[in-house]
N, CA, C and O atoms as CSV, one atom per row, in Angstrom:
chain,resi,resn,atom,element,x,y,z
A,1,MET,N,N,0.842,-1.189,0.000
A,1,MET,CA,C,0.000,0.000,0.000
A,1,MET,C,C,0.881,1.244,0.000
A,1,MET,O,O,1.937,1.278,0.631
A,2,ASN,N,N,0.429,2.252,-0.711
A,2,ASN,CA,C,1.133,3.528,-0.655
A,2,ASN,C,C,0.536,4.381,0.473
A,2,ASN,O,O,-0.420,3.961,1.126
A,3,LEU,N,N,1.083,5.548,0.696
A,3,LEU,CA,C,0.636,6.387,1.818
A,3,LEU,C,C,-0.837,6.766,1.724
A,3,LEU,O,O,-1.534,6.781,2.738
A,4,ASN,N,N,-1.320,7.072,0.525
A,4,ASN,CA,C,-2.735,7.435,0.381
A,4,ASN,C,C,-3.649,6.265,0.713
A,4,ASN,O,O,-4.685,6.448,1.352
A,5,GLU,N,N,-3.276,5.071,0.286
A,5,GLU,CA,C,-4.071,3.880,0.590
A,5,GLU,C,C,-4.051,3.580,2.084
A,5,GLU,O,O,-5.070,3.189,2.655
A,6,ILE,N,N,-2.910,3.759,2.708
A,6,ILE,CA,C,-2.800,3.545,4.154
A,6,ILE,C,C,-3.672,4.548,4.891
A,6,ILE,O,O,-4.415,4.181,5.802
A,7,LYS,N,N,-3.583,5.806,4.500
A,7,LYS,CA,C,-4.391,6.853,5.131
A,7,LYS,C,C,-5.879,6.537,4.992
A,7,LYS,O,O,-6.636,6.678,5.952
A,8,THR,N,N,-6.298,6.113,3.808
A,8,THR,CA,C,-7.702,5.760,3.575
A,8,THR,C,C,-8.127,4.594,4.463
A,8,THR,O,O,-9.217,4.617,5.034
A,9,ALA,N,N,-7.288,3.590,4.581
A,9,ALA,CA,C,-7.603,2.430,5.426
A,9,ALA,C,C,-7.720,2.838,6.890
A,9,ALA,O,O,-8.627,2.388,7.590
A,10,LEU,N,N,-6.808,3.685,7.357
A,10,LEU,CA,C,-6.851,4.127,8.753
A,10,LEU,C,C,-8.086,4.982,9.013
A,10,LEU,O,O,-8.713,4.865,10.066
A,11,ILE,N,N,-8.436,5.838,8.063
A,11,ILE,CA,C,-9.652,6.650,8.200
A,11,ILE,C,C,-10.877,5.743,8.275
A,11,ILE,O,O,-11.816,6.023,9.020
A,12,SER,N,N,-10.867,4.668,7.512
A,12,SER,CA,C,-11.975,3.716,7.533
A,12,SER,C,C,-12.121,3.067,8.911
A,12,SER,O,O,-13.236,2.917,9.411
A,13,PHE,N,N,-11.005,2.684,9.521
A,13,PHE,CA,C,-11.056,2.123,10.874
A,13,PHE,C,C,-11.593,3.154,11.866
A,13,PHE,O,O,-12.409,2.830,12.729
A,14,GLU,N,N,-11.133,4.388,11.735
A,14,GLU,CA,C,-11.617,5.449,12.623
A,14,GLU,C,C,-13.117,5.656,12.451
A,14,GLU,O,O,-13.828,5.882,13.430
A,15,ALA,N,N,-13.602,5.582,11.218
A,15,ALA,CA,C,-15.033,5.755,10.949
A,15,ALA,C,C,-15.850,4.627,11.582
A,15,ALA,O,O,-16.940,4.865,12.101
A,16,GLU,N,N,-15.326,3.409,11.539
A,16,GLU,CA,C,-16.020,2.283,12.170
A,16,GLU,C,C,-16.144,2.504,13.675
A,16,GLU,O,O,-17.187,2.227,14.266
A,17,ILE,N,N,-15.087,2.996,14.280
A,17,ILE,CA,C,-15.110,3.268,15.719
A,17,ILE,C,C,-16.080,4.402,16.020
A,17,ILE,O,O,-16.865,4.319,16.964
A,18,GLU,N,N,-16.027,5.452,15.225
A,18,GLU,CA,C,-16.919,6.592,15.421
A,18,GLU,C,C,-18.385,6.173,15.305
A,18,GLU,O,O,-19.237,6.670,16.041
A,19,LYS,N,N,-18.671,5.263,14.383
A,19,LYS,CA,C,-20.034,4.755,14.215
A,19,LYS,C,C,-20.517,4.074,15.499
A,19,LYS,O,O,-21.649,4.285,15.933
A,20,MET,N,N,-19.653,3.261,16.098
A,20,MET,CA,C,-20.033,2.582,17.343
A,20,MET,C,C,-20.211,3.576,18.484
A,20,MET,O,O,-21.130,3.442,19.292
A,21,GLU,N,N,-19.338,4.568,18.551
A,21,GLU,CA,C,-19.464,5.588,19.596
A,21,GLU,C,C,-20.770,6.357,19.442
A,21,GLU,O,O,-21.421,6.683,20.435
A,22,LYS,N,N,-21.152,6.645,18.212
A,22,LYS,CA,C,-22.409,7.360,17.965
A,22,LYS,C,C,-23.602,6.495,18.366
A,22,LYS,O,O,-24.548,6.986,18.982
A,23,LEU,N,N,-23.559,5.225,18.023
A,23,LEU,CA,C,-24.631,4.314,18.438
A,23,LEU,C,C,-24.764,4.301,19.959
A,23,LEU,O,O,-25.874,4.312,20.490
A,24,TRP,N,N,-23.635,4.278,20.651
A,24,TRP,CA,C,-23.632,4.259,22.114
A,24,TRP,C,C,-24.266,5.528,22.683
A,24,TRP,O,O,-25.032,5.477,23.645
A,25,MET,N,N,-23.938,6.649,22.080
A,25,MET,CA,C,-24.466,7.927,22.573
A,25,MET,C,C,-25.956,8.084,22.254
A,25,MET,O,O,-26.728,8.531,23.103
A,26,ASP,N,N,-26.362,7.718,21.036
A,26,ASP,CA,C,-27.746,7.932,20.596
A,26,ASP,C,C,-28.700,6.842,21.073
A,26,ASP,O,O,-29.889,7.098,21.264
A,27,LYS,N,N,-28.195,5.649,21.264
A,27,LYS,CA,C,-28.965,4.492,21.724
A,27,LYS,C,C,-30.256,4.241,20.920
A,27,LYS,O,O,-31.337,4.153,21.501
A,28,PRO,N,N,-30.140,4.127,19.589
A,28,PRO,CA,C,-31.338,3.802,18.800
A,28,PRO,C,C,-31.731,2.343,19.032
A,28,PRO,O,O,-30.971,1.572,19.619
A,29,GLU,N,N,-32.904,1.979,18.574
A,29,GLU,CA,C,-33.357,0.602,18.727
A,29,GLU,C,C,-32.359,-0.342,18.054
A,29,GLU,O,O,-31.937,-0.099,16.924
A,30,GLY,N,N,-31.988,-1.399,18.737
A,30,GLY,CA,C,-31.066,-2.389,18.201
A,30,GLY,C,C,-29.598,-2.015,18.323
A,30,GLY,O,O,-28.737,-2.688,17.754
A,31,TYR,N,N,-29.300,-0.940,19.066
A,31,TYR,CA,C,-27.909,-0.478,19.143
A,31,TYR,C,C,-26.987,-1.483,19.831
A,31,TYR,O,O,-25.821,-1.603,19.458
A,32,ILE,N,N,-27.488,-2.197,20.820
A,32,ILE,CA,C,-26.638,-3.148,21.548
A,32,ILE,C,C,-26.132,-4.233,20.595
A,32,ILE,O,O,-24.937,-4.524,20.550
A,33,GLU,N,N,-27.044,-4.818,19.844
A,33,GLU,CA,C,-26.658,-5.868,18.904
A,33,GLU,C,C,-25.721,-5.328,17.829
A,33,GLU,O,O,-24.773,-6.003,17.429
A,34,ALA,N,N,-25.988,-4.111,17.365
A,34,ALA,CA,C,-25.143,-3.506,16.327
A,34,ALA,C,C,-23.727,-3.285,16.843
A,34,ALA,O,O,-22.759,-3.566,16.137
A,35,ILE,N,N,-23.599,-2.784,18.065
A,35,ILE,CA,C,-22.266,-2.552,18.628
A,35,ILE,C,C,-21.542,-3.873,18.855
A,35,ILE,O,O,-20.356,-3.994,18.546
A,36,ILE,N,N,-22.246,-4.860,19.390
A,36,ILE,CA,C,-21.624,-6.171,19.606
A,36,ILE,C,C,-21.086,-6.712,18.284
A,36,ILE,O,O,-19.945,-7.169,18.217
A,37,ARG,N,N,-21.899,-6.662,17.242
A,37,ARG,CA,C,-21.509,-7.168,15.921
A,37,ARG,C,C,-20.330,-6.371,15.352
A,37,ARG,O,O,-19.343,-6.947,14.895
A,38,ASP,N,N,-20.446,-5.040,15.387
A,38,ASP,CA,C,-19.410,-4.187,14.796
A,38,ASP,C,C,-18.098,-4.249,15.572
A,38,ASP,O,O,-17.022,-4.247,14.974
A,39,TYR,N,N,-18.181,-4.305,16.903
A,39,TYR,CA,C,-16.974,-4.395,17.730
A,39,TYR,C,C,-16.231,-5.700,17.439
A,39,TYR,O,O,-15.014,-5.706,17.250
A,40,SER,N,N,-16.976,-6.793,17.406
A,40,SER,CA,C,-16.358,-8.096,17.140
A,40,SER,C,C,-15.715,-8.123,15.760
A,40,SER,O,O,-14.615,-8.653,15.597
A,41,ALA,N,N,-16.394,-7.556,14.766
A,41,ALA,CA,C,-15.855,-7.525,13.402
A,41,ALA,C,C,-14.602,-6.662,13.327
A,41,ALA,O,O,-13.621,-7.044,12.689
A,42,LEU,N,N,-14.630,-5.502,13.975
A,42,LEU,CA,C,-13.464,-4.616,13.967
A,42,LEU,C,C,-12.282,-5.275,14.660
A,42,LEU,O,O,-11.158,-5.229,14.161
A,43,LYS,N,N,-12.534,-5.880,15.798
A,43,LYS,CA,C,-11.460,-6.534,16.545
A,43,LYS,C,C,-10.818,-7.633,15.702
A,43,LYS,O,O,-9.593,-7.751,15.662
A,44,GLU,N,N,-11.633,-8.428,15.038
A,44,GLU,CA,C,-11.117,-9.507,14.194
A,44,GLU,C,C,-10.356,-8.949,12.993
A,44,GLU,O,O,-9.303,-9.471,12.626
A,45,LYS,N,N,-10.883,-7.897,12.386
A,45,LYS,CA,C,-10.223,-7.290,11.225
A,45,LYS,C,C,-8.857,-6.725,11.602
A,45,LYS,O,O,-7.881,-6.928,10.881
A,46,LEU,N,N,-8.786,-6.020,12.726
A,46,LEU,CA,C,-7.507,-5.457,13.171
A,46,LEU,C,C,-6.508,-6.558,13.506
A,46,LEU,O,O,-5.326,-6.464,13.175
A,47,LYS,N,N,-6.999,-7.597,14.163
A,47,LYS,CA,C,-6.132,-8.725,14.524
A,47,LYS,C,C,-5.581,-9.402,13.268
A,47,LYS,O,O,-4.397,-9.735,13.207
A,48,THR,N,N,-6.431,-9.601,12.279
A,48,THR,CA,C,-6.020,-10.222,11.020
A,48,THR,C,C,-4.998,-9.358,10.293
A,48,THR,O,O,-3.993,-9.865,9.796
A,49,GLU,N,N,-5.253,-8.064,10.231
A,49,GLU,CA,C,-4.325,-7.152,9.558
A,49,GLU,C,C,-2.978,-7.099,10.281
A,49,GLU,O,O,-1.928,-7.106,9.639
A,50,ALA,N,N,-3.008,-7.046,11.602
A,50,ALA,CA,C,-1.766,-6.988,12.376
A,50,ALA,C,C,-0.947,-8.265,12.193
A,50,ALA,O,O,0.283,-8.214,12.188
A,51,ALA,N,N,-1.612,-9.398,12.043
A,51,ALA,CA,C,-0.916,-10.680,11.903
A,51,ALA,C,C,-0.222,-10.829,10.554
A,51,ALA,O,O,0.686,-11.649,10.416
A,52,LYS,N,N,-0.629,-10.058,9.568
A,52,LYS,CA,C,-0.040,-10.179,8.229
A,52,LYS,C,C,1.460,-9.937,8.223
A,52,LYS,O,O,2.177,-10.542,7.425
A,53,VAL,N,N,1.942,-9.076,9.086
A,53,VAL,CA,C,3.367,-8.747,9.089
A,53,VAL,C,C,4.175,-9.699,9.975
A,53,VAL,O,O,5.403,-9.619,10.011
A,54,GLU,N,N,3.505,-10.581,10.676
A,54,GLU,CA,C,4.189,-11.504,11.588
A,54,GLU,C,C,5.005,-12.561,10.850
A,54,GLU,O,O,5.989,-13.071,11.386
A,55,THR,N,N,4.609,-12.886,9.645
A,55,THR,CA,C,5.340,-13.905,8.895
A,55,THR,C,C,6.495,-13.265,8.125
A,55,THR,O,O,6.481,-12.068,7.840
A,56,ASN,N,N,7.482,-14.077,7.800
A,56,ASN,CA,C,8.600,-13.572,6.989
A,56,ASN,C,C,8.106,-13.076,5.638
A,56,ASN,O,O,8.558,-12.044,5.141
A,57,ARG,N,N,7.177,-13.817,5.051
A,57,ARG,CA,C,6.637,-13.420,3.762
A,57,ARG,C,C,5.912,-12.086,3.867
A,57,ARG,O,O,6.016,-11.244,2.975
A,58,GLY,N,N,5.186,-11.897,4.944
A,58,GLY,CA,C,4.491,-10.632,5.160
A,58,GLY,C,C,5.459,-9.477,5.312
A,58,GLY,O,O,5.227,-8.390,4.782
A,59,GLN,N,N,6.538,-9.708,6.029
A,59,GLN,CA,C,7.543,-8.658,6.214
A,59,GLN,C,C,8.245,-8.334,4.906
A,59,GLN,O,O,8.527,-7.171,4.618
A,60,GLN,N,N,8.525,-9.351,4.122
A,60,GLN,CA,C,9.229,-9.137,2.857
A,60,GLN,C,C,8.359,-8.435,1.826
A,60,GLN,O,O,8.866,-7.660,1.014
A,61,SER,N,N,7.060,-8.696,1.847
A,61,SER,CA,C,6.182,-8.088,0.848
A,61,SER,C,C,5.638,-6.729,1.290
A,61,SER,O,O,5.051,-6.010,0.482
A,62,ALA,N,N,5.824,-6.375,2.545
A,62,ALA,CA,C,5.320,-5.094,3.049
A,62,ALA,C,C,6.166,-3.936,2.529
A,62,ALA,O,O,7.386,-4.037,2.403
A,63,THR,N,N,5.492,-2.853,2.236
A,63,THR,CA,C,6.208,-1.650,1.804
A,63,THR,C,C,6.791,-0.949,3.027
A,63,THR,O,O,6.326,-1.180,4.144
A,64,PRO,N,N,7.790,-0.104,2.842
A,64,PRO,CA,C,8.325,0.654,3.977
A,64,PRO,C,C,7.249,1.508,4.663
A,64,PRO,O,O,7.279,1.700,5.878
A,65,GLU,N,N,6.301,2.015,3.868
A,65,GLU,CA,C,5.217,2.822,4.427
A,65,GLU,C,C,4.302,1.985,5.315
A,65,GLU,O,O,3.858,2.441,6.368
A,66,GLU,N,N,4.025,0.755,4.879
A,66,GLU,CA,C,3.195,-0.138,5.693
A,66,GLU,C,C,3.895,-0.465,7.010
A,66,GLU,O,O,3.267,-0.491,8.068
A,67,ILE,N,N,5.186,-0.711,6.933
A,67,ILE,CA,C,5.957,-1.036,8.137
A,67,ILE,C,C,6.023,0.160,9.080
A,67,ILE,O,O,5.996,-0.007,10.299
A,68,ALA,N,N,6.109,1.356,8.526
A,68,ALA,CA,C,6.225,2.562,9.352
A,68,ALA,C,C,4.893,3.038,9.916
A,68,ALA,O,O,4.853,3.566,11.028
A,69,PHE,N,N,3.801,2.863,9.172
A,69,PHE,CA,C,2.529,3.449,9.592
A,69,PHE,C,C,1.395,2.440,9.786
A,69,PHE,O,O,0.763,2.410,10.842
A,70,TYR,N,N,1.139,1.618,8.771
A,70,TYR,CA,C,-0.050,0.773,8.797
A,70,TYR,C,C,0.016,-0.321,9.858
A,70,TYR,O,O,-0.862,-0.419,10.715
A,71,PHE,N,N,1.047,-1.129,9.795
A,71,PHE,CA,C,1.113,-2.255,10.724
A,71,PHE,C,C,1.234,-1.828,12.185
A,71,PHE,O,O,0.590,-2.439,13.038
A,72,PRO,N,N,2.026,-0.811,12.513
A,72,PRO,CA,C,2.021,-0.364,13.913
A,72,PRO,C,C,0.652,0.167,14.350
A,72,PRO,O,O,0.231,-0.059,15.484
A,73,ALA,N,N,-0.037,0.867,13.454
A,73,ALA,CA,C,-1.355,1.416,13.801
A,73,ALA,C,C,-2.353,0.308,14.100
A,73,ALA,O,O,-3.028,0.346,15.128
A,74,VAL,N,N,-2.454,-0.686,13.207
A,74,VAL,CA,C,-3.439,-1.744,13.431
A,74,VAL,C,C,-3.039,-2.638,14.600
A,74,VAL,O,O,-3.905,-3.119,15.330
A,75,ASN,N,N,-1.746,-2.865,14.786
A,75,ASN,CA,C,-1.306,-3.686,15.908
A,75,ASN,C,C,-1.614,-3.001,17.239
A,75,ASN,O,O,-2.190,-3.614,18.137
A,76,GLU,N,N,-1.235,-1.749,17.361
A,76,GLU,CA,C,-1.482,-1.038,18.616
A,76,GLU,C,C,-2.974,-0.846,18.863
A,76,GLU,O,O,-3.422,-0.906,20.008
A,77,ALA,N,N,-3.742,-0.619,17.810
A,77,ALA,CA,C,-5.191,-0.463,17.969
A,77,ALA,C,C,-5.821,-1.764,18.459
A,77,ALA,O,O,-6.646,-1.749,19.372
A,78,GLN,N,N,-5.442,-2.877,17.862
A,78,GLN,CA,C,-6.052,-4.147,18.282
A,78,GLN,C,C,-5.649,-4.518,19.699
A,78,GLN,O,O,-6.410,-5.179,20.405
A,79,LEU,N,N,-4.466,-4.103,20.123
A,79,LEU,CA,C,-4.047,-4.376,21.502
A,79,LEU,C,C,-4.854,-3.572,22.513
A,79,LEU,O,O,-4.958,-3.968,23.673
A,80,GLU,N,N,-5.425,-2.450,22.088
A,80,GLU,CA,C,-6.246,-1.626,22.986
A,80,GLU,C,C,-7.649,-2.197,23.185
A,80,GLU,O,O,-8.343,-1.815,24.128
A,81,LEU,N,N,-8.067,-3.097,22.318
A,81,LEU,CA,C,-9.427,-3.635,22.397
A,81,LEU,C,C,-9.469,-4.824,23.354
A,81,LEU,O,O,-9.553,-5.980,22.939
A,82,TYR,N,N,-9.408,-4.508,24.638
A,82,TYR,CA,C,-9.370,-5.527,25.689
A,82,TYR,C,C,-10.710,-6.231,25.880
A,82,TYR,O,O,-10.744,-7.401,26.261
A,83,THR,N,N,-11.802,-5.539,25.623
A,83,THR,CA,C,-13.119,-6.127,25.828
A,83,THR,C,C,-13.289,-7.316,24.890
A,83,THR,O,O,-12.948,-7.244,23.710
A,84,ARG,N,N,-13.820,-8.408,25.429
A,84,ARG,CA,C,-13.997,-9.616,24.629
A,84,ARG,C,C,-15.036,-9.399,23.537
A,84,ARG,O,O,-16.016,-8.678,23.720
A,85,SER,N,N,-14.800,-10.034,22.411
A,85,SER,CA,C,-15.797,-10.035,21.337
A,85,SER,C,C,-17.068,-10.677,21.870
A,85,SER,O,O,-17.016,-11.649,22.624
A,86,GLY,N,N,-18.207,-10.125,21.474
A,86,GLY,CA,C,-19.490,-10.651,21.923
A,86,GLY,C,C,-19.963,-10.088,23.245
A,86,GLY,O,O,-21.069,-10.401,23.686
A,87,SER,N,N,-19.148,-9.261,23.891
A,87,SER,CA,C,-19.538,-8.669,25.173
A,87,SER,C,C,-20.578,-7.581,24.974
A,87,SER,O,O,-20.625,-6.928,23.932
A,88,LYS,N,N,-21.407,-7.400,25.987
A,88,LYS,CA,C,-22.399,-6.326,25.957
A,88,LYS,C,C,-21.662,-4.988,26.032
A,88,LYS,O,O,-20.724,-4.844,26.817
A,89,PRO,N,N,-22.076,-4.012,25.225
A,89,PRO,CA,C,-21.417,-2.702,25.249
A,89,PRO,C,C,-21.446,-2.077,26.643
A,89,PRO,O,O,-22.415,-2.216,27.389
A,90,SER,N,N,-20.352,-1.386,26.970
A,90,SER,CA,C,-20.230,-0.746,28.276
A,90,SER,C,C,-19.336,0.478,28.145
A,90,SER,O,O,-18.726,0.711,27.101
A,91,GLU,N,N,-19.269,1.251,29.211
A,91,GLU,CA,C,-18.366,2.409,29.223
A,91,GLU,C,C,-16.920,1.955,29.011
A,91,GLU,O,O,-16.139,2.628,28.339
A,92,LYS,N,N,-16.581,0.815,29.589
A,92,LYS,CA,C,-15.227,0.276,29.448
A,92,LYS,C,C,-14.918,-0.038,27.982
A,92,LYS,O,O,-13.828,0.259,27.494
A,93,MET,N,N,-15.886,-0.641,27.286
A,93,MET,CA,C,-15.704,-0.931,25.865
A,93,MET,C,C,-15.499,0.363,25.084
A,93,MET,O,O,-14.651,0.430,24.194
A,94,MET,N,N,-16.275,1.386,25.420
A,94,MET,CA,C,-16.154,2.666,24.723
A,94,MET,C,C,-14.783,3.298,24.982
A,94,MET,O,O,-14.212,3.936,24.096
A,95,LEU,N,N,-14.267,3.122,26.177
A,95,LEU,CA,C,-12.928,3.614,26.496
A,95,LEU,C,C,-11.883,2.878,25.654
A,95,LEU,O,O,-10.954,3.496,25.134
A,96,HIS,N,N,-12.036,1.575,25.525
A,96,HIS,CA,C,-11.116,0.788,24.704
A,96,HIS,C,C,-11.180,1.225,23.240
A,96,HIS,O,O,-10.153,1.308,22.566
A,97,LEU,N,N,-12.380,1.502,22.758
A,97,LEU,CA,C,-12.522,1.986,21.382
A,97,LEU,C,C,-11.847,3.341,21.201
A,97,LEU,O,O,-11.196,3.588,20.185
A,98,ALA,N,N,-12.006,4.217,22.191
A,98,ALA,CA,C,-11.374,5.539,22.116
A,98,ALA,C,C,-9.856,5.410,22.094
A,98,ALA,O,O,-9.181,6.138,21.366
A,99,GLU,N,N,-9.320,4.496,22.883
A,99,GLU,CA,C,-7.871,4.276,22.895
A,99,GLU,C,C,-7.389,3.718,21.556
A,99,GLU,O,O,-6.340,4.118,21.053
A,100,ALA,N,N,-8.154,2.800,20.989
A,100,ALA,CA,C,-7.791,2.249,19.679
A,100,ALA,C,C,-7.820,3.343,18.618
A,100,ALA,O,O,-6.928,3.424,17.773
A,101,SER,N,N,-8.842,4.176,18.667
A,101,SER,CA,C,-8.951,5.287,17.722
A,101,SER,C,C,-7.780,6.245,17.870
A,101,SER,O,O,-7.264,6.764,16.880
A,102,SER,N,N,-7.368,6.476,19.093
A,102,SER,CA,C,-6.235,7.361,19.360
A,102,SER,C,C,-4.954,6.809,18.736
A,102,SER,O,O,-4.162,7.562,18.170
A,103,GLN,N,N,-4.753,5.511,18.839
A,103,GLN,CA,C,-3.569,4.885,18.239
A,103,GLN,C,C,-3.594,5.033,16.717
A,103,GLN,O,O,-2.590,5.390,16.101
A,104,ILE,N,N,-4.747,4.757,16.127
A,104,ILE,CA,C,-4.876,4.872,14.675
A,104,ILE,C,C,-4.655,6.313,14.239
A,104,ILE,O,O,-3.951,6.574,13.264
A,105,SER,N,N,-5.251,7.231,14.956
A,105,SER,CA,C,-5.124,8.655,14.639
A,105,SER,C,C,-3.674,9.116,14.720
A,105,SER,O,O,-3.223,9.911,13.896
A,106,HIS,N,N,-2.956,8.621,15.703
A,106,HIS,CA,C,-1.548,8.983,15.871
A,106,HIS,C,C,-0.750,8.668,14.598
A,106,HIS,O,O,0.014,9.505,14.115
A,107,TYR,N,N,-0.932,7.474,14.070
A,107,TYR,CA,C,-0.195,7.081,12.868
A,107,TYR,C,C,-0.730,7.787,11.625
A,107,TYR,O,O,0.042,8.122,10.726
A,108,ARG,N,N,-2.032,8.015,11.563
A,108,ARG,CA,C,-2.597,8.749,10.430
A,108,ARG,C,C,-2.050,10.164,10.391
A,108,ARG,O,O,-1.725,10.681,9.322
A,109,MET,N,N,-1.948,10.791,11.554
A,109,MET,CA,C,-1.406,12.150,11.622
A,109,MET,C,C,0.065,12.159,11.196
A,109,MET,O,O,0.537,13.138,10.619
A,110,GLY,N,N,0.781,11.085,11.475
A,110,GLY,CA,C,2.169,10.982,11.035
A,110,GLY,C,C,2.294,10.985,9.522
A,110,GLY,O,O,3.272,11.494,8.974
A,111,ILE,N,N,1.317,10.424,8.856
A,111,ILE,CA,C,1.305,10.425,7.393
A,111,ILE,C,C,1.067,11.838,6.873
A,111,ILE,O,O,1.645,12.247,5.866
A,112,GLU,N,N,0.216,12.571,7.565
A,112,GLU,CA,C,-0.184,13.900,7.102
A,112,GLU,C,C,0.885,14.957,7.318
A,112,GLU,O,O,0.811,16.042,6.741
A,113,THR,N,N,1.890,14.650,8.154
A,113,THR,CA,C,2.926,15.661,8.406
A,113,THR,C,C,4.120,15.475,7.511
A,113,THR,O,O,5.080,16.242,7.595
């Protein structure tokens, strides 16, 4: 991935988190199930993306930009998601999402400077 593709991917992760935070704040009908589903999907997606660089083949095929920005962002974000997949949404889960978003934002801002 080039820098623009990385930035777009990171913005997409941030948007997914923002969507869950909005659901939590607005509490529309079905919000609990939506957050459970979206949180579990995001956690799995971040974990899968972070694991790509763990193999030698992943490291060899990764671009310098991915190594500098993308993989650290997704790895650190997934490490912040302590709440188990399938758990009922809570303030603690929202805090974990905010921390993950902060990690992603940190690396995205690094691209922009």
